[in-house]
Coordinates of C-alpha atoms in Angstrom, one line a residue:
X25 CA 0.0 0.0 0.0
X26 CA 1.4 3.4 -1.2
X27 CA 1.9 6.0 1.2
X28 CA -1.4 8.5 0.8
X29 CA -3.4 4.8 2.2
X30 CA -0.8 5.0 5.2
X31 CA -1.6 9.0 6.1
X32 CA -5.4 8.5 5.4
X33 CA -5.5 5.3 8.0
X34 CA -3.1 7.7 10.1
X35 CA -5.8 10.3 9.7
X36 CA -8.6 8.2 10.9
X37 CA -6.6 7.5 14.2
X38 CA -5.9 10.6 14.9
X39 CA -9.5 11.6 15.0
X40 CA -10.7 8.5 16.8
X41 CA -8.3 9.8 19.0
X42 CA -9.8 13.1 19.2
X43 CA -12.7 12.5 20.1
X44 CA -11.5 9.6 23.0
X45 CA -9.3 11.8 24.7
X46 CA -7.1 9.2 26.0
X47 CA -4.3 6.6 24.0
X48 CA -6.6 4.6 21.8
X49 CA -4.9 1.2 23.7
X50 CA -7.4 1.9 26.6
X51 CA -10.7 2.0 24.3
X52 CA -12.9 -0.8 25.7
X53 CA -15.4 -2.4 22.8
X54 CA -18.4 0.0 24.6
X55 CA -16.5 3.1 23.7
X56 CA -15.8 1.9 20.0
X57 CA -19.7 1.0 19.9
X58 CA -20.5 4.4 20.9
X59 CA -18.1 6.0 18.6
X60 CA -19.4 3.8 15.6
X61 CA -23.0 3.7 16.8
X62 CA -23.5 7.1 17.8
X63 CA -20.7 9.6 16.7
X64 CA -20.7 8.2 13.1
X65 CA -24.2 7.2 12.5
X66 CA -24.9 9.5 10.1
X67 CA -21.5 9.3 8.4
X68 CA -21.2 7.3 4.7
X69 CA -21.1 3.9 5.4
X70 CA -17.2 3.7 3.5
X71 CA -16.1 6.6 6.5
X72 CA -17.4 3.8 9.4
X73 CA -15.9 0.7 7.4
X74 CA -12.9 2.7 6.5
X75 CA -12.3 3.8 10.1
X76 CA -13.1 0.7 11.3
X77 CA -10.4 -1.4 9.4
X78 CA -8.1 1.5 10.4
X79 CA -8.4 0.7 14.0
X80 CA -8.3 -2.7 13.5
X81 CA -4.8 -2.2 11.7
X82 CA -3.9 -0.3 14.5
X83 CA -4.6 -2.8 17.3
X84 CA -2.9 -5.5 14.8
X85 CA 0.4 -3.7 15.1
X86 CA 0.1 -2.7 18.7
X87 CA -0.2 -6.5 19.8
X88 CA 2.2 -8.0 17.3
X89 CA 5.0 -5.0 18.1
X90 CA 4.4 -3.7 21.5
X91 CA 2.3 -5.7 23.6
X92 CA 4.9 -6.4 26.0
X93 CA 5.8 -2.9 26.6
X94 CA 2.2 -1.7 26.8
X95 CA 1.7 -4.3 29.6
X96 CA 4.6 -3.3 31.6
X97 CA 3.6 0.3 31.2
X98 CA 0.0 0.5 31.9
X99 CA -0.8 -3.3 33.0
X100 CA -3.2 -3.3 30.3
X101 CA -3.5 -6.3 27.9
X102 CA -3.9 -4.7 24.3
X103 CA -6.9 -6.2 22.7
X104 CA -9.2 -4.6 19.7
X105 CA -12.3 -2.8 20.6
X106 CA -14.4 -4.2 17.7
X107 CA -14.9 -8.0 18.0
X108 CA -14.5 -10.0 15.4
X109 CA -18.7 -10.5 15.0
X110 CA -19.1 -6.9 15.0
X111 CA -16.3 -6.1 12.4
X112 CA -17.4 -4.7 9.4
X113 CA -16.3 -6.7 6.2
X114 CA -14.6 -5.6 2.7
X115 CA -17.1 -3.8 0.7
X116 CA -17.9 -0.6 1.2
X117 CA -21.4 -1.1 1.9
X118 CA -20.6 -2.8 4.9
X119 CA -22.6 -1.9 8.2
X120 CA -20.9 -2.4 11.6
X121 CA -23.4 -4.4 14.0
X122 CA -23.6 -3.4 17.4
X123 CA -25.3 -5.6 19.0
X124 CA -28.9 -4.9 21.8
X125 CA -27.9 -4.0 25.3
X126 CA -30.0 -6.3 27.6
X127 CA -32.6 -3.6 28.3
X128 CA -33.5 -3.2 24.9
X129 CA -33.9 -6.8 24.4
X130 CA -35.9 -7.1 27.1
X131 CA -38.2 -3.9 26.1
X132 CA -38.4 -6.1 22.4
X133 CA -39.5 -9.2 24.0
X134 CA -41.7 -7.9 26.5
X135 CA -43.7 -5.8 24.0
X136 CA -44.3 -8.5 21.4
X137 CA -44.8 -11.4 24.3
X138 CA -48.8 -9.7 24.6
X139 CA -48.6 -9.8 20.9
X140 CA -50.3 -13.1 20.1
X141 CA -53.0 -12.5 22.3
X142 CA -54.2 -9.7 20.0
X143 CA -52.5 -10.6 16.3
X144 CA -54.8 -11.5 13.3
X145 CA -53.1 -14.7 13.0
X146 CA -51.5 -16.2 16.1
X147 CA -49.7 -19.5 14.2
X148 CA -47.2 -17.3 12.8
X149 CA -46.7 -14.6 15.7
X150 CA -46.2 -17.7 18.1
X151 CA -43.7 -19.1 15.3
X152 CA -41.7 -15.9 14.9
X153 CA -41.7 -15.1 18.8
X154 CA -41.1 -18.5 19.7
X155 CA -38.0 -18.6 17.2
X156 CA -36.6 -15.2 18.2
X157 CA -36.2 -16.0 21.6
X158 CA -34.9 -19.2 21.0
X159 CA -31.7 -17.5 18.7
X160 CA -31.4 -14.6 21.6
X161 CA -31.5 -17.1 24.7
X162 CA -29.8 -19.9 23.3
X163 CA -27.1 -18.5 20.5
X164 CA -29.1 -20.4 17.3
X165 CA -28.5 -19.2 13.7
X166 CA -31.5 -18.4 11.8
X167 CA -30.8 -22.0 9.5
X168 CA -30.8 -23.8 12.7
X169 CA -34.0 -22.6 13.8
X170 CA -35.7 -22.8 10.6
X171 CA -34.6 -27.0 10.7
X172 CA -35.9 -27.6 14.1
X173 CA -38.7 -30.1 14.6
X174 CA -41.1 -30.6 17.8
X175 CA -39.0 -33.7 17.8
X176 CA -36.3 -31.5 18.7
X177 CA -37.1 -30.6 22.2
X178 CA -37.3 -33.4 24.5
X179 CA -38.8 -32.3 27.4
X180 CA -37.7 -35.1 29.6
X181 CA -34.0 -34.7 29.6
X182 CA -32.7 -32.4 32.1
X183 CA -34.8 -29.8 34.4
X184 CA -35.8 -27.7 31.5
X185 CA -35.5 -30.3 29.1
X186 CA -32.8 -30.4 26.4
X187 CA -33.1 -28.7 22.0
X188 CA -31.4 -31.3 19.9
X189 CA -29.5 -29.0 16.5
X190 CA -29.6 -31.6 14.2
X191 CA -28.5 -29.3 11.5
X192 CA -26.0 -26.6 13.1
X193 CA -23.1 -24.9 11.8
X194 CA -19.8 -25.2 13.6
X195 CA -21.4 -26.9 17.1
X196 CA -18.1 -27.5 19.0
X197 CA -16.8 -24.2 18.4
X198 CA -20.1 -22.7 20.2
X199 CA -20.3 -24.8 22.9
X200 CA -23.2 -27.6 22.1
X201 CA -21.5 -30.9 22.6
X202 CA -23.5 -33.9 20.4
X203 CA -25.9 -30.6 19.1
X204 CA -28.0 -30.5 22.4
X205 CA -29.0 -27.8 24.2
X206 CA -29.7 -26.6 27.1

């Protein structure tokens, strides 16, 4: 990469940095949500991605060059803000995804749980609700939840019975030995 890429990415840091107010190794993933979320929300979506990948870069070279003497100096641990789910990708259309604080998911829930008592046509409410709550409470993919089965869920294993993912992506890597859940 030539050298106007360098001063750009440089440029980006610098007013990340601005706006932080403090060395951009002690910026916490809920500051670079806020930043990204709030501060650049109405920015073009290549100004977030290209920021974005800038910071990234930055973190890159802090932990492969001076981790060590970051750690002796501050007894911090350098780690990027923006986790690898929440990174945005290549193309310049790219959206960062901040993920729902609790509260919010809570308000969501709580305001369509009353929903099928009142909806039109409750099969599919009951469907989507039931389906939504089981991706937020139990980490399924969308795929995953559209290949379950009432054979699925066997009540009798466990306290609160056990959701077998017969067709998951990647289950030892999340956590669901043999595809069951909890």
């Amino acid at each position: 990469m030539g050298t106007s890429g360098t001063w750009t990415r440089v440029g980006h840091l610098d007013q990340m940095r601005a706006w932080f107010g403090r060395p951009l190794w002690d910026m916490e993933p809920a500051d670079a949500d806020g930043y990204f979320g709030k501060v650049l929300r109405g920015s073009p979506s290549g100004t977030r991605l290209a920021r974005a990948q800038a910071l990234t870069t930055y973190f890159l070279f802090l932990k492969l060059r001076h981790k060590v003497e970051i750690h002796r100096m501050t007894g911090r641990a350098v780690e990027c803000p923006i986790d690898e789910m929440n990174r945005p990708r290549g193309s310049k259309d790219a959206v960062l995804r901040i993920p729902p604080t609790e509260p919010e998911i809570k308000t969501l829930f709580t305001g369509w749980g009353g929903e099928p008592a009142t909806c039109r046509k409750f099969a599919p409410t009951a469907r989507n609700y039931t389906a939504s709550k089981l991706m937020s409470q139990v980490g399924l993919r969308v795929s995953e939840a559209c290949m379950l089965d009432l054979a699925d869920i066997k009540w009798d294993l466990g306290r609160f019975g056990k959701l077998h993912v017969r067709h998951g992506k990647a289950p030892a890597a999340r956590a669901r030995a043999s595809g069951w859940c909890r």
